[in-house]
Every structure is written in C-alpha cells, then in structure tokens.
Short mmCIF file of C-alpha atoms and ligand atoms in Angstrom, two decimals:
data_model
loop_
_atom_site.label_atom_id
_atom_site.label_comp_id
_atom_site.label_asym_id
_atom_site.label_seq_id
_atom_site.Cartn_x
_atom_site.Cartn_y
_atom_site.Cartn_z
CA MET A 284 -62.83 14.56 -28.46
CA ASN A 285 -59.63 16.70 -26.21
CA PHE A 286 -56.60 15.93 -26.30
CA GLU A 287 -53.20 17.98 -26.21
CA TYR A 288 -50.24 17.01 -29.04
CA ARG A 289 -47.13 17.96 -28.63
CA GLY A 290 -44.44 16.51 -31.99
CA LEU A 291 -40.33 16.16 -31.48
CA PRO A 292 -38.33 17.40 -33.86
CA TRP A 293 -37.69 14.60 -36.68
CA ASN A 294 -35.32 14.64 -39.22
CA ILE A 295 -35.88 11.43 -41.13
CA VAL A 296 -34.48 10.15 -43.95
CA PHE A 297 -35.84 6.48 -44.94
CA GLY A 298 -35.04 4.38 -48.42
CA HIS A 299 -33.24 1.77 -50.26
CA GLY A 300 -28.95 3.04 -50.22
CA SER A 301 -30.43 6.82 -48.59
CA LEU A 302 -26.83 6.34 -46.03
CA ALA A 303 -25.15 7.30 -49.44
CA SER A 304 -26.16 10.75 -49.14
CA LEU A 305 -25.08 11.15 -45.52
CA PRO A 306 -21.76 13.31 -46.07
CA ASP A 307 -24.12 15.43 -48.64
CA ARG A 308 -26.24 16.51 -45.31
CA LEU A 309 -23.67 16.18 -42.82
CA ALA A 310 -21.73 19.15 -45.08
CA ALA A 311 -26.08 20.88 -46.06
CA MET A 312 -26.42 21.00 -41.77
CA GLY A 313 -22.43 22.81 -41.69
CA LEU A 314 -21.32 20.05 -39.67
CA SER A 315 -17.08 18.48 -40.65
CA ARG A 316 -16.36 16.52 -38.24
CA ALA A 317 -17.81 13.67 -36.95
CA LEU A 318 -17.22 10.75 -34.61
CA VAL A 319 -19.43 7.35 -35.70
CA LEU A 320 -19.77 4.79 -33.18
CA SER A 321 -20.75 1.74 -32.36
CA THR A 322 -20.82 -1.79 -31.29
CA PRO A 323 -16.99 -4.10 -30.67
CA ASN A 324 -19.42 -6.24 -33.07
CA GLN A 325 -20.59 -3.59 -35.67
CA SER A 326 -17.09 -1.93 -36.00
CA ASP A 327 -16.56 -3.37 -39.14
CA ASP A 328 -20.10 -0.75 -40.24
CA GLY A 329 -18.67 1.84 -38.17
CA LEU A 330 -15.39 1.30 -40.78
CA LEU A 331 -17.76 1.78 -44.03
CA VAL A 332 -19.28 4.93 -42.82
CA CYS A 333 -15.37 6.63 -41.66
CA GLY A 334 -15.26 4.84 -45.08
CA LEU A 335 -18.10 6.78 -46.75
CA LEU A 336 -17.11 10.44 -45.00
CA GLY A 337 -13.59 10.48 -45.78
CA ASP A 338 -11.76 13.79 -43.62
CA LYS A 339 -15.76 14.09 -42.23
CA ALA A 340 -14.54 10.99 -40.37
CA ALA A 341 -12.55 12.17 -37.09
CA GLY A 342 -13.03 8.34 -36.04
CA LEU A 343 -14.21 5.75 -35.14
CA PHE A 344 -15.43 5.18 -31.46
CA ASP A 345 -16.94 1.39 -31.45
CA GLN A 346 -17.90 0.14 -26.98
CA ALA A 347 -20.52 1.79 -27.32
CA VAL A 348 -22.36 -2.05 -24.92
CA MET A 349 -26.22 -1.92 -24.19
CA HIS A 350 -27.87 0.70 -21.80
CA VAL A 351 -24.70 3.19 -22.47
CA PRO A 352 -23.29 2.90 -19.19
CA GLU A 353 -21.16 5.63 -17.70
CA THR A 354 -17.52 4.70 -17.91
CA THR A 355 -18.62 4.52 -21.72
CA VAL A 356 -19.70 8.22 -21.26
CA GLN A 357 -17.24 9.04 -20.29
CA LEU A 358 -14.68 6.78 -22.39
CA ALA A 359 -16.92 8.35 -25.61
CA ILE A 360 -16.30 12.77 -24.21
CA GLU A 361 -12.96 12.24 -23.67
CA ASP A 362 -13.10 10.91 -27.37
CA VAL A 363 -14.86 13.60 -29.10
CA LYS A 364 -12.30 16.02 -27.07
CA GLN A 365 -9.41 14.64 -27.83
CA LYS A 366 -10.56 14.90 -31.90
CA ARG A 367 -11.90 17.04 -31.85
CA ALA A 368 -15.86 15.99 -32.24
CA ASP A 369 -18.75 18.00 -34.00
CA CYS A 370 -21.31 15.88 -34.08
CA THR A 371 -21.99 11.90 -33.57
CA VAL A 372 -23.14 9.26 -35.60
CA SER A 373 -24.42 5.72 -34.96
CA ILE A 374 -24.10 2.58 -36.80
CA GLY A 375 -26.08 -0.16 -35.06
CA GLY A 376 -29.67 -0.60 -32.53
CA GLY A 377 -30.67 0.53 -29.09
CA SER A 378 -27.13 0.63 -27.65
CA THR A 379 -25.50 2.65 -30.17
CA THR A 380 -27.80 5.32 -30.74
CA GLY A 381 -28.71 5.93 -26.70
CA LEU A 382 -24.75 6.57 -26.61
CA GLY A 383 -24.76 9.76 -29.05
CA LYS A 384 -28.66 10.61 -26.71
CA ALA A 385 -25.55 10.06 -23.46
CA LEU A 386 -22.60 12.91 -25.96
CA ALA A 387 -26.19 14.85 -26.76
CA LEU A 388 -27.62 15.42 -23.18
CA LYS A 389 -23.88 15.90 -21.64
CA LEU A 390 -21.66 17.91 -24.02
CA GLY A 391 -25.11 19.76 -26.61
CA LEU A 392 -23.63 18.01 -29.44
CA PRO A 393 -25.41 16.47 -32.94
CA ASN A 394 -26.27 13.67 -33.11
CA ILE A 395 -26.94 11.10 -36.24
CA ALA A 396 -28.45 8.10 -35.91
CA VAL A 397 -28.39 4.99 -38.84
CA PRO A 398 -30.12 2.87 -37.26
CA THR A 399 -30.28 -1.30 -38.26
CA THR A 400 -31.91 -2.99 -36.05
CA PHE A 401 -36.53 -2.21 -34.84
CA ALA A 402 -35.42 -0.63 -31.53
CA GLY A 403 -36.90 2.80 -32.52
CA SER A 404 -34.47 4.45 -29.76
CA GLU A 405 -33.99 7.50 -32.57
CA MET A 406 -37.78 8.34 -32.23
CA THR A 407 -37.83 9.54 -28.44
CA ASN A 408 -36.58 11.93 -26.34
CA ILE A 409 -35.96 8.73 -23.24
CA TRP A 410 -32.10 8.69 -22.61
CA GLY A 411 -31.43 6.00 -19.96
CA ILE A 412 -27.17 5.88 -18.47
CA THR A 413 -26.57 2.82 -15.97
CA GLY A 414 -24.13 3.59 -13.42
CA ASP A 415 -23.34 3.26 -10.22
CA GLU A 416 -26.99 3.68 -8.33
CA GLY A 417 -28.35 1.96 -11.30
CA LYS A 418 -30.36 2.57 -14.65
CA VAL A 419 -31.34 6.57 -15.25
CA THR A 420 -33.63 7.57 -17.45
CA GLY A 421 -34.95 10.81 -18.64
CA ARG A 422 -37.41 12.79 -21.97
CA ASP A 423 -35.59 15.47 -23.04
CA ASP A 424 -35.73 16.76 -27.13
CA ALA A 425 -32.70 17.90 -26.54
CA VAL A 426 -31.08 13.36 -27.09
CA VAL A 427 -33.53 13.57 -30.41
CA PRO A 428 -30.88 13.07 -33.89
CA SER A 429 -30.47 16.25 -35.88
CA LEU A 430 -31.28 14.02 -38.05
CA THR A 431 -31.49 9.40 -38.91
CA LEU A 432 -31.02 8.00 -42.14
CA TYR A 433 -33.28 4.76 -42.45
CA ASP A 434 -31.55 2.25 -44.93
CA PRO A 435 -33.65 -0.23 -44.97
CA GLU A 436 -30.40 -2.49 -45.93
CA LEU A 437 -28.83 -2.23 -42.48
CA ILE A 438 -31.75 -4.59 -41.56
CA MET A 439 -29.73 -7.60 -44.14
CA THR A 440 -27.39 -8.29 -41.52
CA LEU A 441 -29.36 -8.40 -38.43
CA PRO A 442 -29.76 -12.37 -37.68
CA ALA A 443 -33.59 -13.68 -37.26
CA GLU A 444 -32.62 -14.11 -33.48
CA LEU A 445 -32.69 -10.49 -33.06
CA ALA A 446 -34.70 -9.40 -35.54
CA GLY A 447 -37.95 -11.27 -34.29
CA PRO A 448 -37.18 -10.39 -29.76
CA SER A 449 -36.25 -6.30 -32.16
CA GLY A 450 -39.60 -6.66 -34.21
CA LEU A 451 -42.20 -7.26 -31.16
CA ASN A 452 -39.71 -4.73 -28.91
CA ALA A 453 -41.18 -1.74 -31.65
CA MET A 454 -44.55 -4.28 -30.91
CA ALA A 455 -45.08 -3.17 -27.29
CA GLN A 456 -44.50 0.93 -27.93
CA ALA A 457 -47.17 0.76 -29.96
CA VAL A 458 -49.28 -1.32 -28.11
CA VAL A 459 -49.09 0.15 -25.05
CA ASN A 460 -50.11 3.56 -26.74
CA VAL A 461 -53.27 2.24 -28.21
CA ALA A 462 -54.18 -0.26 -25.35
CA ALA A 463 -54.55 2.79 -22.94
CA PRO A 464 -57.70 4.53 -20.96
CA ASP A 465 -57.91 7.75 -23.51
CA ALA A 466 -54.79 6.84 -26.14
CA ASN A 467 -54.59 10.52 -27.34
CA PRO A 468 -55.84 9.88 -30.91
CA MET A 469 -52.59 11.88 -32.42
CA VAL A 470 -49.92 9.27 -31.12
CA SER A 471 -52.80 5.81 -31.84
CA LEU A 472 -52.79 6.91 -35.06
CA MET A 473 -49.37 5.49 -35.93
CA ALA A 474 -49.59 2.92 -32.94
CA LEU A 475 -52.19 1.37 -34.45
CA GLU A 476 -50.62 0.90 -38.05
CA ALA A 477 -47.37 -0.09 -36.29
CA VAL A 478 -49.08 -2.55 -35.03
CA ARG A 479 -50.97 -3.84 -38.29
CA ILE A 480 -47.04 -3.47 -39.99
CA LEU A 481 -45.20 -5.47 -37.52
CA SER A 482 -47.77 -7.99 -36.68
CA ALA A 483 -47.90 -8.77 -40.89
CA SER A 484 -44.12 -8.62 -41.91
CA LEU A 485 -42.23 -9.61 -38.63
CA PRO A 486 -43.35 -13.53 -39.91
CA MET A 487 -42.32 -12.78 -43.39
CA VAL A 488 -38.71 -11.41 -42.35
CA MET A 489 -38.23 -15.51 -40.24
CA GLU A 490 -39.94 -16.89 -43.28
CA ARG A 491 -37.86 -15.00 -45.94
CA PRO A 492 -34.83 -13.95 -44.33
CA THR A 493 -32.93 -12.67 -47.06
CA ASP A 494 -36.09 -10.53 -49.06
CA PRO A 495 -35.52 -7.24 -48.42
CA GLU A 496 -39.93 -6.33 -48.14
CA PRO A 497 -40.72 -7.28 -45.83
CA ARG A 498 -38.12 -6.39 -43.26
CA CYS A 499 -38.48 -3.03 -45.14
CA GLU A 500 -41.77 -3.02 -44.58
CA ALA A 501 -41.11 -3.81 -39.75
CA LEU A 502 -38.14 -0.91 -40.31
CA PHE A 503 -41.02 1.59 -41.26
CA GLY A 504 -43.29 0.19 -37.85
CA ALA A 505 -40.55 -0.19 -36.21
CA MET A 506 -40.13 3.89 -36.40
CA LEU A 507 -43.89 5.06 -36.19
CA ALA A 508 -44.04 2.14 -33.20
CA ALA A 509 -41.33 4.24 -31.97
CA ALA A 510 -43.05 7.16 -32.34
CA ALA A 511 -45.76 6.53 -30.96
CA LEU A 512 -43.63 5.90 -27.34
CA GLY A 513 -41.28 9.45 -27.39
CA THR A 514 -44.65 11.26 -27.71
CA GLY A 515 -47.32 9.09 -26.38
CA ILE A 516 -46.90 7.02 -22.82
CA THR A 517 -45.50 4.61 -20.60
CA SER A 518 -46.87 1.61 -18.04
CA LEU A 519 -46.50 -1.37 -16.40
CA HIS A 520 -44.91 -2.92 -19.18
CA HIS A 521 -42.05 -0.56 -19.31
CA ARG A 522 -42.32 -0.76 -15.66
CA LEU A 523 -41.78 -4.15 -15.62
CA CYS A 524 -38.65 -4.49 -18.46
CA HIS A 525 -37.32 -1.11 -16.52
CA THR A 526 -37.00 -3.64 -13.54
CA PHE A 527 -35.83 -6.96 -15.22
CA GLY A 528 -33.61 -5.78 -17.08
CA GLY A 529 -32.11 -2.86 -14.42
CA THR A 530 -31.95 -5.89 -11.43
CA PHE A 531 -31.84 -8.80 -13.56
CA ASN A 532 -29.10 -7.92 -16.16
CA THR A 533 -32.23 -9.98 -18.58
CA PRO A 534 -31.46 -9.05 -21.70
CA HIS A 535 -33.97 -5.72 -23.69
CA ALA A 536 -35.65 -6.85 -26.22
CA GLU A 537 -36.52 -10.54 -25.43
CA THR A 538 -37.78 -9.31 -22.08
CA HIS A 539 -40.24 -6.88 -24.11
CA THR A 540 -41.49 -10.08 -25.83
CA VAL A 541 -42.06 -12.24 -23.13
CA LEU A 542 -44.11 -9.09 -20.82
CA LEU A 543 -45.90 -8.31 -23.80
CA PRO A 544 -48.31 -10.35 -24.19
CA HIS A 545 -49.09 -10.50 -20.08
CA CYS A 546 -49.52 -7.18 -19.47
CA VAL A 547 -52.08 -6.26 -22.27
CA ALA A 548 -53.90 -9.61 -20.50
CA TYR A 549 -53.82 -8.03 -17.41
CA ASN A 550 -55.00 -4.40 -17.93
CA ALA A 551 -57.84 -5.86 -20.75
CA ALA A 552 -60.37 -4.74 -19.09
CA ALA A 553 -60.19 -2.38 -18.29
CA THR A 554 -58.53 -0.09 -21.49
CA SER A 555 -61.11 -2.81 -23.11
CA GLN A 556 -61.50 -0.95 -26.64
CA GLY A 557 -58.41 -0.40 -26.81
CA THR A 558 -57.52 -4.00 -26.86
CA ALA A 559 -60.22 -4.49 -29.20
CA ARG A 560 -58.56 -1.86 -31.71
CA VAL A 561 -54.64 -3.56 -30.88
CA ALA A 562 -56.71 -7.48 -31.50
CA GLN A 563 -58.51 -5.18 -34.82
CA ALA A 564 -54.61 -3.75 -36.59
CA MET A 565 -53.03 -7.98 -35.78
CA GLY A 566 -56.43 -9.46 -37.90
CA VAL A 567 -57.47 -12.14 -33.92
CA THR A 568 -59.76 -11.90 -31.53
CA ASN A 569 -57.93 -11.43 -28.65
CA ALA A 570 -55.08 -9.47 -28.68
CA ALA A 571 -52.57 -11.11 -25.52
CA GLU A 572 -53.59 -14.12 -27.21
CA GLY A 573 -51.77 -12.53 -30.32
CA LEU A 574 -49.13 -11.20 -29.44
CA PHE A 575 -48.47 -14.78 -27.49
CA ASP A 576 -48.92 -16.80 -30.54
CA LEU A 577 -46.62 -13.49 -33.03
CA ALA A 578 -44.05 -14.18 -30.45
CA ALA A 579 -43.48 -18.05 -31.15
CA ARG A 580 -43.68 -17.39 -34.88
CA VAL A 581 -41.32 -15.59 -35.72
CA GLY A 582 -39.15 -17.23 -32.48
CA ALA A 583 -39.00 -14.71 -29.86
CA PRO A 584 -38.91 -16.61 -26.12
CA THR A 585 -42.29 -16.96 -24.23
CA ALA A 586 -41.11 -17.08 -20.40
CA LEU A 587 -38.38 -15.32 -18.05
CA ARG A 588 -37.17 -18.70 -17.61
CA GLU A 589 -36.09 -18.96 -21.31
CA ILE A 590 -34.49 -15.61 -20.79
CA GLY A 591 -31.60 -16.26 -17.30
CA VAL A 592 -34.90 -15.20 -14.81
CA MET A 593 -35.05 -17.56 -11.32
CA GLU A 594 -37.81 -18.36 -9.71
CA SER A 595 -36.95 -17.37 -6.86
CA ASP A 596 -36.10 -13.62 -8.62
CA LEU A 597 -39.63 -12.46 -8.84
CA ASP A 598 -40.56 -11.17 -4.81
CA ARG A 599 -37.73 -9.80 -4.96
CA ALA A 600 -38.99 -7.76 -8.89
CA VAL A 601 -42.13 -6.73 -7.72
CA GLU A 602 -40.46 -5.08 -4.81
CA VAL A 603 -38.31 -3.23 -6.68
CA ALA A 604 -40.97 -2.65 -9.32
CA LEU A 605 -43.63 -0.92 -6.56
CA ALA A 606 -40.56 0.72 -5.30
CA ASN A 607 -42.18 4.30 -7.13
CA PRO A 608 -46.22 3.92 -8.15
CA VAL A 609 -47.23 3.64 -11.17
CA VAL A 610 -48.85 4.97 -13.46
CA ASN A 611 -51.18 2.33 -15.08
CA ALA A 612 -54.78 1.58 -15.68
CA GLU A 613 -55.44 -1.36 -14.03
CA PRO A 614 -54.38 -1.25 -10.28
CA VAL A 615 -51.28 -2.65 -9.96
CA THR A 616 -51.27 -4.70 -5.63
CA PRO A 617 -48.20 -6.95 -5.47
CA SER A 618 -50.22 -9.89 -5.29
CA ARG A 619 -52.05 -9.60 -8.39
CA LEU A 620 -48.36 -8.33 -9.74
CA ARG A 621 -46.27 -11.76 -8.34
CA MET A 622 -49.35 -13.98 -10.52
CA LEU A 623 -48.80 -11.94 -13.57
CA LEU A 624 -44.46 -12.14 -13.36
CA GLN A 625 -45.19 -16.61 -11.93
CA ASN A 626 -47.51 -17.16 -15.38
CA ALA A 627 -44.67 -14.85 -17.41
CA TRP A 628 -41.89 -16.86 -15.61
CA SER A 629 -43.00 -20.15 -16.72
CA GLY A 630 -44.72 -19.58 -20.36
CA ALA A 631 -48.27 -20.28 -19.92
CA SER A 632 -50.45 -18.76 -22.25
CA PRO A 633 -51.95 -14.69 -20.85
CA ALA A 634 -54.58 -14.60 -18.72
CA PRO A 635 -56.78 -11.65 -17.21
CA ILE A 636 -56.09 -11.87 -13.52
CA THR A 637 -58.35 -10.40 -11.62
CA SER A 638 -58.74 -8.67 -7.87
CA GLN A 639 -60.10 -12.01 -6.01
CA GLN A 640 -57.63 -13.95 -7.18
P1 LIG B 957 -28.15 -3.34 -29.16
O1 LIG B 957 -28.10 -2.00 -30.34
O2 LIG B 957 -27.59 -3.97 -27.91
O3 LIG B 957 -27.87 -4.63 -31.24
C1 LIG B 957 -27.71 -6.12 -29.97
C2 LIG B 957 -27.14 -6.77 -30.82
O4 LIG B 957 -27.37 -6.48 -32.12
C3 LIG B 957 -25.51 -5.85 -30.91
O5 LIG B 957 -24.24 -6.98 -30.37
C4 LIG B 957 -25.05 -4.79 -32.82
O6 LIG B 957 -23.99 -3.94 -32.75
C5 LIG B 957 -25.93 -5.85 -32.99
N1 LIG B 957 -26.45 -5.59 -34.33
C6 LIG B 957 -27.46 -4.20 -34.49
N2 LIG B 957 -27.64 -4.50 -36.19
C7 LIG B 957 -27.74 -5.61 -36.30
C8 LIG B 957 -28.08 -6.19 -38.45
N3 LIG B 957 -28.36 -4.68 -38.98
N4 LIG B 957 -26.78 -6.48 -37.93
C9 LIG B 957 -25.43 -7.21 -37.15
N5 LIG B 957 -24.98 -7.26 -35.97
C10 LIG B 957 -26.41 -6.21 -35.49
O7 LIG B 957 -29.81 -3.45 -29.44
P2 LIG B 957 -31.27 -2.87 -29.72
O8 LIG B 957 -33.06 -3.92 -29.14
O9 LIG B 957 -31.47 -2.78 -31.13
O10 LIG B 957 -31.14 -2.30 -27.71
C11 LIG B 957 -31.66 -2.04 -26.58
C12 LIG B 957 -31.16 -1.05 -25.83
O11 LIG B 957 -31.34 0.35 -26.13
C13 LIG B 957 -31.20 -0.78 -24.14
O12 LIG B 957 -30.45 -0.74 -24.00
C14 LIG B 957 -32.67 -0.15 -24.66
O13 LIG B 957 -32.53 -0.25 -23.82
C15 LIG B 957 -32.71 0.14 -25.57
N6 LIG B 957 -33.41 1.20 -26.49
C16 LIG B 957 -34.05 2.58 -25.89
C17 LIG B 957 -35.36 3.39 -26.37
C18 LIG B 957 -34.82 4.44 -26.39
O14 LIG B 957 -36.70 5.18 -26.87
N7 LIG B 957 -34.45 5.64 -25.55
C19 LIG B 957 -36.31 2.31 -27.44
C20 LIG B 957 -36.04 1.62 -27.48
C21 LIG B 957 -34.27 0.49 -26.69
#
C-alpha cells in the first residue's frame, strides 16, 4: 500500500445546543466583533446569532446568495470595513459558508461556520466566486473555517425538498472518493462511512421529518463526506455539475442528485472495486442503480429536464465540460458524454456507456 495524506486545519464542535457556546468560543479565540452572514431567507437565524453574541456582534449581512457573486463579496467587504468586524460567522448552507470563505480569502478574516444544510462546504478548502467570466474556484487552506459548530437542531427547519437533494450532494462527495482508481485509504475511511450513514438516514429524514435522530445522523454523514472531498478528489461528476450550474444556472444540490448515478455507471468498469464497496456500504447490489433509487426515495429530481435543462442544451454542455481536460477513471469522449447526458436528461436508469456505442 502506498499513499500520501494531508489533513485540513479543521476545528469542529458537534452536538445539540453547541451554538450556545459560540460567544465563549469566540472569546477564547480572541475575537470580539463578528459580522454575521446569512441569506435573505435566513435573516431570522442571523438575528438570532446576533442576539446570542450580544456586544460581540458587529452586525448582520443577510445578502448571501448561491454561487458567491463577486458583487456580493464587494458589498460584504464594505460592510466588514464599515463595521470594523474581526471575523465572520456564517449561519446557513453552502452559499453563506461560501461568502465567509470568500472574505477569508480576500481579507484574511477568520470565518466561523454554523451549517444548516448537508452541503459540507465548511469541511473543504474549496472556494468559489462568480464574476463576469463565470464561476472561478480554487483550493486554499486559508478558507477552511477557524471553527465549525454543527448543531443538529438547526437542521430541523430544513424543508424536505431541500434536505433530500442536499443529502445527495453530500453523498456525491463521498462516492467519487470511493468509486475511484487508487482511492486514498484515509479518504475512503471517511467516505465509506459517509455513504453508509447517508444511505440509511436520508430516507428516515423523509419518513420522520420531525424526528431529530435521523437528521443528526445525516449531518454527521455529510460532515464525513465533505471531509473526504476536502482531502480527496473530484472527477467527471463534479466537472459536469460545475458545467450545468455555471452555464445553465441549474440548482446546485439537485444537479448533483441527477448526475451522480449516471457518472457512477459511466465509471463502473474502470472502478469496479470501489464501486462494489459503495454498493456494499449502501446495502444494494448495483451502486449506480442504488443511488438512482435513493434519489427517487427522498423525492429528489432524477432527470435534467426536471431542473430546467432543455434537450437542446446538451451539445453545448458537452463542449463546455470538455473545454479543459478532465481527470477521470474512464476516458471521456464527446460522443460517450453526450449519451450519458441524454440518459440523465430523460431520467432513464443509469447505464454504462461503452466505447463501442
Ligand atoms: P444554499 O446555501 O443556497 O441554501 C438553499 C436555501 O435554503 C437558502 O435560501 C437557505 O437560506 C435555505 N436554508 C438553508 N438551511 C436552511 C434551514 N435549516 N432551514 C430553512 N432554510 C434553510 O444551498 P446549499 O445546497 O447548502 O449550498 C449550495 C452552494 O454551496 C453552492 O453555491 C455550492 O457551489 C456550494 N458548495 C460548496 C462546497 C465547497 O466545498 N466549496 C461544497 C458544497 C456546496
């Protein structure tokens, strides 16, 4: 066995009621003026955090939106300066955490994350900012939150229609790091456990929406999945999600949900050992079909046509996805990719696409 592994500077507190410890933890970190970040939808959550922080809150910036537009980052920078904030506290999903990361990148400002979805951005060193040229992403350890407070009570308000796709977004982060050639054994440990936990807990989240237990389990699974992504790899799947989100503005988590089974089927022959391990962790015989069925079970979309993609967009998507070389287990040619996308667009069951087709 040969491998290299480098962890990220995570500082995690996980548990019911952990949000209440935020003021003391900020003080212990020598921070005293937090700009609280949220989306407009979650401004009440933002105000709650401001109330909790009392005189340690510099104010609320509640304009976080999906994909971190450069214009929003500039507005937030002005707010940081005007309010003389010495850190940010993001309460929300990946969009809000992403804004905190952008401010950490641009200003070197410590960022604290309080996640309320299963997106897992807080566990990765991946940042993204969207400007005129589209979404630019990169990896930088400076954007990893100085502290992450996982308080499962905050997940209770996540509506079912967001929870299902969000959980499958997490699942994708884990699956691509197991169903890969030469999967890193340290990353696989976290990823496989994430697959096992998420596949068991997500249907329970749907069946028992007011039960905190499955939501807490799923949050832990999502944390592990994102830890795998943070120290692991991305491949064709993430390239395609980036393509559809960036070019056709499809919703992030739903795009993952639809594409994952098809990408797993596409790579199945080249990653047979890893794909079998994913299936085993899910308790199914075929990983791609298991993921497709799981999406349907949690009420998530299973076709690109359901999330605003037109059939006539597919040729353009192939062009954009392959504009730069993609690192992937199975070689990606335009014709095979077009077939994959046709299946994903129509909602067909995921199928391997051989080079002879
Ligand atoms: P989101 O953050 O946009 O949240 C979706 C909506 O749900 C928002 O209106 C939000 O306010 C609301 N919401 C969130 N939690 C809620 C709760 N508990 N109760 C009620 N409403 C709630 O969506 P997301 O899927 O969490 O994040 C998507 C973004 O995160 C994308 O931009 C994606 O690129 C990014 N992301 C980044 C990484 C990374 O490693 N950098 C990883 C995953 C996702």
